[in-house]
């Protein structure tokens, strides 16, 4: 069936086709290789749709930021966060692009809340911040027996051995002001002295809302609470990355010069794409995508002519 185009539409389509024939070949041949290689989000164990600042598992380092390398070998993605030459392995339970946060749980406590050499959960504050619901949770192991235990600490007790023999362990959140305001100064002082008699302690971050301390009558299942993990916000030149994405770029990092880089269709830029070159190509692409029927054609021509008047 022949298409009967109205004269103005015929003119528009001629212009559009010439425009596309002239523009598209040059744009295709100049797509930057790193832009292309970073353009599809990647998969890592339990996580999908990952992008900057993460990399690992075959995803090139230049598509991410050096600090945010993921280990994707097991069933759950892991990240090692280094601070003062001390690395802590975290399970990455969730990633949220929009708020730049990841939910992590310390690997060492996942299967055993009483590890032989408990690690503390330090982070590097240059690259991560704790979310507001995160608080320091101190675990006290091997505390003195209280005999018939009726103290306020009873609900905070946890068991290290399944057989129930290693029972004198407690958690306490010194920074939980809401809970601690229910205790008098004398009681707090007594608790501090009592914990001084425990064999060892470790302080790790936890999600405060996973450790509900209701008037020291109900408390958390420590194992479950630690498995909820806590949120960290990443700090990987986030504001640069937003600017880069806004102009159609892909965030990355140039390991050679140790700096943030914005990969654009034509080439990498230090901060963001040159708006002229890239929005141009971007519009061509989106216009071609809607080039499916006559209405789409007319719309494409409209977009292209609009664009033409800007360039
Ligand atoms: C992009 O990925 C391809 C295929 O994995 C690889 O051969 C090529 O070297 C990569 N390009 C760059 C610039 O890393
Ligand atoms: C992250 O954002 C990109 C778009 O910016 C989206 O395609 C992707 O699905 C998001 N990933 C996750 C895990 O939300
Ligand atoms: C835990 O305590 C350490 C040392 O006082 C502090 O640097 C850190 O910010 C605290 N963590 C949280 C989640 O408040
Ligand atoms: C514990 O309580 C029981 C009965 O309530 C009592 O017989 C026992 O003497 C108490 N033991 C200690 C160490 O207080
Ligand atoms: C943990 O134990 C050390 C020494 O055993 C002690 O100095 C420290 O105050 C304890 N930490 C907390 C939070 O109770
Ligand atoms: C805590 O519980 C005790 C007894 O169960 C009660 O007398 C007290 O008023 C409660 N305190 C608060 C702050 O709810
Ligand atoms: C805590 O939760 C774990 C995992 O759900 C469960 O196996 C364990 O029995 C619970 N412990 C207590 C004391 O309820
Ligand atoms: C990106 O962040 C790092 C660490 O915060 C900082 O040293 C660097 O200057 C930032 N990059 C740029 C281009 O400003």
Coordinates of C-alpha atoms and ligand atoms in Angstrom, one line a residue:
X1 CA 0.0 0.0 0.0
X2 CA 1.4 3.4 -1.0
X3 CA 1.7 6.1 1.5
X4 CA 0.1 9.3 0.6
X5 CA 1.9 12.1 2.5
X6 CA 0.6 15.6 2.5
X7 CA 3.0 18.1 0.8
X8 CA 4.2 19.7 4.0
X9 CA 4.8 16.3 5.6
X10 CA 6.8 15.2 2.5
X11 CA 9.0 18.3 2.8
X12 CA 9.5 17.7 6.5
X13 CA 10.4 14.0 6.0
X14 CA 12.9 14.9 3.3
X15 CA 14.6 17.4 5.6
X16 CA 14.5 14.9 8.4
X17 CA 15.9 12.1 6.3
X18 CA 18.7 14.2 5.0
X19 CA 19.4 15.4 8.6
X20 CA 19.5 11.8 9.9
X21 CA 21.6 10.5 7.0
X22 CA 24.1 13.3 7.7
X23 CA 24.2 13.0 11.5
X24 CA 23.7 9.4 12.5
X25 CA 26.7 7.9 10.8
X26 CA 29.1 10.3 12.4
X27 CA 27.4 9.8 15.8
X28 CA 27.6 6.0 15.6
X29 CA 31.3 6.0 14.6
X30 CA 32.3 8.3 17.5
X31 CA 30.7 6.6 20.5
X32 CA 33.3 6.4 23.2
X33 CA 34.4 2.9 24.1
X34 CA 34.4 3.5 27.8
X35 CA 30.9 5.1 27.5
X36 CA 29.7 2.1 25.7
X37 CA 31.3 -0.4 28.2
X38 CA 29.8 1.4 31.2
X39 CA 26.4 2.0 29.6
X40 CA 24.5 -1.1 30.8
X41 CA 23.9 -1.6 34.5
X42 CA 25.5 -4.8 35.8
X43 CA 24.6 -7.7 38.0
X44 CA 26.5 -8.9 41.2
X45 CA 25.2 -11.9 43.1
X46 CA 21.9 -10.8 44.8
X47 CA 22.0 -7.3 43.3
X48 CA 20.9 -6.2 39.9
X49 CA 20.9 -2.9 38.0
X50 CA 24.1 -1.7 39.6
X51 CA 26.0 1.2 38.3
X52 CA 28.5 3.8 39.5
X53 CA 30.2 3.9 42.0
X54 CA 30.2 0.1 42.0
X55 CA 32.3 -2.2 39.9
X56 CA 33.8 -5.7 40.1
X57 CA 32.9 -9.1 38.6
X58 CA 34.1 -8.2 35.1
X59 CA 32.7 -4.6 35.3
X60 CA 35.8 -2.4 34.6
X61 CA 37.1 -0.3 37.4
X62 CA 36.8 2.8 35.3
X63 CA 33.0 2.4 35.4
X64 CA 33.0 2.7 39.2
X65 CA 35.1 4.3 41.9
X66 CA 38.1 2.4 43.3
X67 CA 36.7 2.3 46.9
X68 CA 33.4 0.6 45.8
X69 CA 34.6 -2.7 44.4
X70 CA 32.2 -5.5 44.9
X71 CA 33.0 -9.2 45.4
X72 CA 30.4 -11.1 43.5
X73 CA 31.6 -14.6 43.9
X74 CA 29.2 -15.9 46.5
X75 CA 25.4 -15.7 46.8
X76 CA 25.6 -12.3 48.3
X77 CA 27.6 -9.3 47.1
X78 CA 30.3 -8.2 49.5
X79 CA 32.2 -5.0 49.9
X80 CA 35.4 -4.6 52.0
X81 CA 35.7 -1.2 53.6
X82 CA 39.2 -0.2 54.6
X83 CA 39.9 2.2 57.4
X84 CA 43.3 2.7 59.0
X85 CA 44.7 -0.4 57.2
X86 CA 41.9 -2.5 58.7
X87 CA 39.4 -4.0 56.4
X88 CA 35.9 -5.1 57.3
X89 CA 33.9 -7.3 55.0
X90 CA 30.2 -6.4 54.7
X91 CA 27.4 -8.1 52.9
X92 CA 25.6 -5.7 50.6
X93 CA 21.9 -6.4 51.1
X94 CA 20.5 -3.5 49.1
X95 CA 21.5 -0.5 47.0
X96 CA 19.5 2.6 46.5
X97 CA 20.6 4.9 43.7
X98 CA 18.3 7.8 44.5
X99 CA 19.5 8.3 48.1
X100 CA 23.1 7.0 47.4
X101 CA 22.7 4.4 50.2
X102 CA 23.6 0.8 50.6
X103 CA 22.3 -1.5 53.3
X104 CA 25.1 -3.6 54.7
X105 CA 25.6 -6.2 57.4
X106 CA 29.0 -7.2 58.9
X107 CA 29.8 -10.6 57.4
X108 CA 31.5 -12.0 60.6
X109 CA 28.2 -11.7 62.6
X110 CA 25.9 -13.2 59.9
X111 CA 26.1 -16.8 61.1
X112 CA 27.5 -16.3 64.6
X113 CA 26.9 -13.3 66.8
X114 CA 29.8 -14.5 69.0
X115 CA 32.8 -14.7 66.7
X116 CA 36.1 -15.7 68.2
X117 CA 37.8 -12.5 67.2
X118 CA 35.0 -10.0 66.8
X119 CA 35.6 -7.2 64.3
X120 CA 34.5 -3.7 64.9
X121 CA 32.5 -2.1 62.1
X122 CA 34.6 0.9 61.2
X123 CA 34.1 2.8 58.0
X124 CA 36.1 5.4 56.1
X125 CA 34.3 8.7 56.7
X126 CA 35.8 10.1 53.5
X127 CA 33.7 7.7 51.5
X128 CA 30.8 6.7 53.7
X129 CA 28.4 8.3 56.2
X130 CA 26.2 6.5 58.6
X131 CA 22.5 7.0 58.0
X132 CA 20.6 8.6 60.8
X133 CA 19.0 5.4 62.1
X134 CA 22.5 3.9 62.7
X135 CA 23.8 3.6 66.3
X136 CA 26.8 2.0 68.0
X137 CA 25.7 -1.3 69.5
X138 CA 28.1 -2.8 72.1
X139 CA 28.1 -6.5 72.6
X140 CA 29.5 -7.7 76.0
X141 CA 30.7 -11.3 76.2
X142 CA 31.4 -13.4 79.2
X143 CA 29.9 -11.2 81.9
X144 CA 29.8 -12.1 85.6
X145 CA 26.7 -14.2 86.6
X146 CA 24.1 -12.2 88.4
X147 CA 22.5 -15.3 90.0
X148 CA 18.7 -14.8 90.0
X149 CA 18.8 -12.2 87.4
X150 CA 16.1 -9.6 87.9
X151 CA 18.1 -6.6 86.7
X152 CA 17.0 -4.2 83.9
X153 CA 19.5 -6.0 81.8
X154 CA 17.7 -9.3 81.6
X155 CA 15.9 -8.5 78.3
X156 CA 19.2 -7.5 76.7
X157 CA 20.8 -10.9 77.4
X158 CA 21.8 -13.2 74.5
X159 CA 23.0 -16.7 74.2
X160 CA 26.2 -17.6 72.4
X161 CA 25.8 -21.3 72.3
X162 CA 22.8 -23.1 71.0
X163 CA 22.9 -25.5 74.0
X164 CA 22.3 -22.4 76.2
X165 CA 25.5 -22.7 78.3
X166 CA 27.1 -19.4 77.3
X167 CA 24.4 -17.1 78.5
X168 CA 26.0 -14.2 80.2
X169 CA 26.2 -11.9 77.2
X170 CA 24.4 -8.6 76.8
X171 CA 24.0 -5.9 74.3
X172 CA 23.8 -2.2 75.2
X173 CA 23.3 0.9 73.1
X174 CA 24.9 3.8 75.0
X175 CA 23.8 6.3 72.4
X176 CA 20.1 5.3 72.6
X177 CA 19.0 8.3 74.6
X178 CA 15.3 7.5 74.4
X179 CA 15.8 4.1 76.0
X180 CA 18.4 5.2 78.5
X181 CA 16.3 8.1 79.7
X182 CA 14.2 5.4 81.4
X183 CA 17.1 4.5 83.7
X184 CA 18.4 6.6 86.6
X185 CA 22.0 7.8 86.7
X186 CA 22.6 5.3 89.5
X187 CA 21.4 2.5 87.4
X188 CA 23.5 3.6 84.4
X189 CA 26.6 3.8 86.7
X190 CA 25.9 0.4 88.1
X191 CA 25.5 -1.0 84.5
X192 CA 28.8 0.5 83.5
X193 CA 30.6 -1.1 86.5
X194 CA 29.0 -4.4 85.8
X195 CA 30.0 -4.4 82.1
X196 CA 33.6 -3.7 83.3
X197 CA 33.7 -7.2 84.6
X198 CA 32.9 -8.9 81.2
X199 CA 35.6 -10.8 79.4
X200 CA 35.4 -8.7 76.2
X201 CA 33.3 -6.3 74.3
X202 CA 32.9 -5.1 70.8
X203 CA 31.2 -2.1 69.3
X204 CA 29.6 -2.3 65.9
X205 CA 27.0 -0.2 64.0
X206 CA 23.4 -1.4 63.9
X207 CA 20.0 -0.2 62.8
X208 CA 18.6 1.4 66.0
X209 CA 15.0 0.5 65.0
X210 CA 16.0 -3.1 64.8
X211 CA 16.9 -3.0 68.5
X212 CA 13.7 -1.9 70.2
X213 CA 14.3 -1.4 73.9
X214 CA 10.9 -0.8 75.3
X215 CA 11.3 0.3 78.9
X216 CA 13.9 -2.4 79.3
X217 CA 11.1 -5.0 79.2
X218 CA 11.3 -6.2 75.6
X219 CA 14.4 -6.5 73.5
X220 CA 15.7 -7.7 70.2
X221 CA 16.8 -11.0 68.9
X222 CA 20.4 -9.8 68.4
X223 CA 21.0 -12.2 65.5
X224 CA 18.0 -11.0 63.6
X225 CA 18.7 -7.4 64.4
X226 CA 22.3 -7.6 63.0
X227 CA 21.0 -9.4 59.9
X228 CA 18.8 -6.4 59.1
X229 CA 22.1 -4.5 58.6
X230 CA 22.3 -0.7 58.6
X231 CA 22.5 2.0 56.0
X232 CA 25.5 3.8 54.7
X233 CA 25.5 6.7 52.3
X234 CA 28.3 6.7 49.8
X235 CA 30.2 9.8 49.0
X236 CA 31.7 9.3 45.6
X237 CA 31.6 12.8 44.2
X238 CA 27.8 12.4 44.2
X239 CA 27.0 16.0 43.1
X240 CA 29.4 15.7 40.1
X241 CA 27.7 12.4 39.2
X242 CA 24.3 14.0 39.3
X243 CA 25.5 16.8 37.0
X244 CA 27.1 14.3 34.7
X245 CA 23.9 12.1 34.5
X246 CA 21.7 15.2 33.9
X247 CA 23.5 15.8 30.6
X248 CA 23.3 12.2 29.5
X249 CA 26.7 11.1 30.8
X250 CA 27.8 8.1 32.8
X251 CA 29.8 8.5 36.0
X252 CA 33.1 6.9 36.3
X253 CA 36.6 7.3 37.6
X254 CA 39.9 7.6 35.7
X255 CA 42.4 5.4 37.6
X256 CA 45.3 7.0 35.6
X257 CA 44.7 10.5 37.0
X258 CA 42.8 9.4 40.1
X259 CA 39.9 11.7 39.5
X260 CA 36.1 11.5 38.8
X261 CA 35.3 11.3 35.1
X262 CA 32.1 11.7 33.2
X263 CA 31.9 9.4 30.1
X264 CA 29.9 11.0 27.4
X265 CA 29.0 9.6 24.0
X266 CA 31.8 11.5 22.3
X267 CA 34.6 11.2 24.9
X268 CA 35.2 11.4 28.7
X269 CA 35.1 14.8 30.4
X270 CA 36.4 15.8 33.8
X271 CA 33.0 16.8 35.2
X272 CA 30.1 16.7 32.7
X273 CA 29.3 16.4 29.1
X274 CA 29.6 19.4 26.8
X275 CA 25.9 20.1 26.6
X276 CA 26.0 21.0 22.9
X277 CA 27.5 17.9 21.4
X278 CA 25.7 15.4 23.6
X279 CA 22.2 16.8 23.9
X280 CA 22.3 17.0 20.1
X281 CA 23.0 13.3 19.7
X282 CA 20.6 12.4 22.5
X283 CA 17.7 14.1 20.8
X284 CA 18.5 12.4 17.5
X285 CA 18.4 9.0 19.3
X286 CA 15.1 9.7 21.1
X287 CA 13.6 11.2 17.9
X288 CA 14.6 8.1 15.9
X289 CA 13.1 5.9 18.5
X290 CA 9.7 7.5 18.0
X291 CA 10.0 7.1 14.3
X292 CA 7.6 4.3 14.2
X293 CA 4.5 5.6 12.4
X294 CA 3.4 8.8 10.7
X295 CA 2.5 10.6 13.9
X296 CA 5.9 9.5 15.3
X297 CA 7.6 10.7 12.1
X298 CA 5.9 14.1 12.4
X299 CA 6.9 14.3 16.1
X300 CA 10.5 13.4 15.2
X301 CA 10.7 16.0 12.5
X302 CA 9.3 18.5 15.0
X303 CA 12.0 17.6 17.6
X304 CA 14.7 17.7 15.0
X305 CA 13.7 21.1 13.7
X306 CA 13.4 22.4 17.2
X307 CA 16.9 21.1 17.9
X308 CA 18.1 22.6 14.6
X309 CA 17.0 26.0 15.7
X310 CA 19.0 25.7 18.9
X311 CA 22.3 24.4 17.5
Ligands
LIG1 C1 35.2 -2.4 26.2 O1 34.8 -3.8 26.3 C2 35.3 -4.6 25.3 C3 34.6 -6.0 25.5 O2 34.6 -6.4 26.8 C4 36.8 -4.7 25.4 O3 37.3 -5.5 24.4 C5 37.4 -3.3 25.2 O4 38.8 -3.3 25.5 C6 36.7 -2.3 26.2 N1 37.1 -1.0 25.9 C7 37.8 -0.2 26.8 C8 38.2 1.1 26.4 O5 38.1 -0.6 27.9
LIG2 C1 19.8 3.0 39.3 O1 19.4 4.1 38.4 C2 19.3 3.7 37.1 C3 18.9 5.0 36.3 O2 19.6 6.1 36.8 C4 18.3 2.7 36.9 O3 18.2 2.3 35.5 C5 18.6 1.5 37.8 O4 17.6 0.5 37.7 C6 18.8 1.9 39.2 N1 19.2 0.8 40.0 C7 18.7 0.4 41.1 C8 19.3 -0.7 41.8 O5 17.8 1.0 41.6
LIG3 C1 30.3 5.0 67.0 O1 31.4 5.5 67.9 C2 32.5 6.0 67.2 C3 33.5 6.4 68.2 O2 33.0 7.2 69.1 C4 32.1 7.2 66.3 O3 33.1 7.6 65.5 C5 31.0 6.6 65.3 O4 30.5 7.7 64.5 C6 29.8 6.0 66.1 N1 29.0 5.4 65.1 C7 27.7 5.7 65.0 C8 26.9 4.9 64.0 O5 27.2 6.6 65.6
LIG4 C1 17.0 -17.8 93.3 O1 15.7 -17.8 93.5 C2 15.2 -19.1 94.1 C3 13.7 -19.1 94.2 O2 13.2 -17.9 93.7 C4 15.9 -19.2 95.5 O3 15.5 -20.4 96.1 C5 17.4 -19.2 95.3 O4 18.0 -19.2 96.6 C6 17.8 -17.9 94.6 N1 19.2 -18.0 94.3 C7 20.0 -16.9 94.5 C8 21.5 -17.1 94.1 O5 19.6 -15.8 94.8
LIG5 C1 35.3 -2.5 76.3 O1 36.4 -3.1 77.0 C2 37.5 -2.2 77.2 C3 38.6 -3.0 77.9 O2 38.3 -4.2 78.3 C4 37.1 -1.0 78.0 O3 38.2 -0.1 78.2 C5 36.0 -0.3 77.2 O4 35.5 0.8 78.0 C6 34.9 -1.2 76.9 N1 33.9 -0.6 76.1 C7 32.7 -0.3 76.4 C8 31.9 0.5 75.4 O5 32.2 -0.6 77.4
LIG6 C1 8.5 1.1 82.9 O1 7.8 0.0 83.5 C2 7.6 0.1 84.9 C3 7.0 -1.2 85.4 O2 6.7 -2.1 84.4 C4 6.6 1.2 85.1 O3 6.4 1.4 86.5 C5 7.3 2.5 84.6 O4 6.4 3.6 84.7 C6 7.6 2.3 83.1 N1 8.4 3.5 82.7 C7 8.2 4.1 81.5 C8 9.1 5.3 81.3 O5 7.4 3.8 80.7
LIG7 C1 16.8 -15.4 66.8 O1 16.5 -15.5 65.5 C2 17.2 -16.6 64.9 C3 17.0 -16.5 63.4 O2 15.7 -16.2 63.0 C4 16.6 -17.9 65.4 O3 17.3 -19.0 64.8 C5 16.9 -17.9 66.9 O4 16.3 -19.0 67.5 C6 16.3 -16.6 67.6 N1 16.8 -16.6 68.9 C7 16.0 -16.3 70.0 C8 16.6 -16.3 71.3 O5 14.8 -16.2 69.8
LIG8 C1 36.0 13.6 44.4 O1 36.0 13.3 45.8 C2 37.3 13.1 46.3 C3 37.2 12.6 47.7 O2 36.2 13.2 48.4 C4 38.0 14.4 46.3 O3 39.3 14.3 46.8 C5 38.1 14.9 44.8 O4 38.7 16.1 44.8 C6 36.7 14.9 44.2 N1 36.9 15.1 42.8 C7 36.8 16.2 42.2 C8 36.9 16.3 40.8 O5 36.6 17.2 42.9

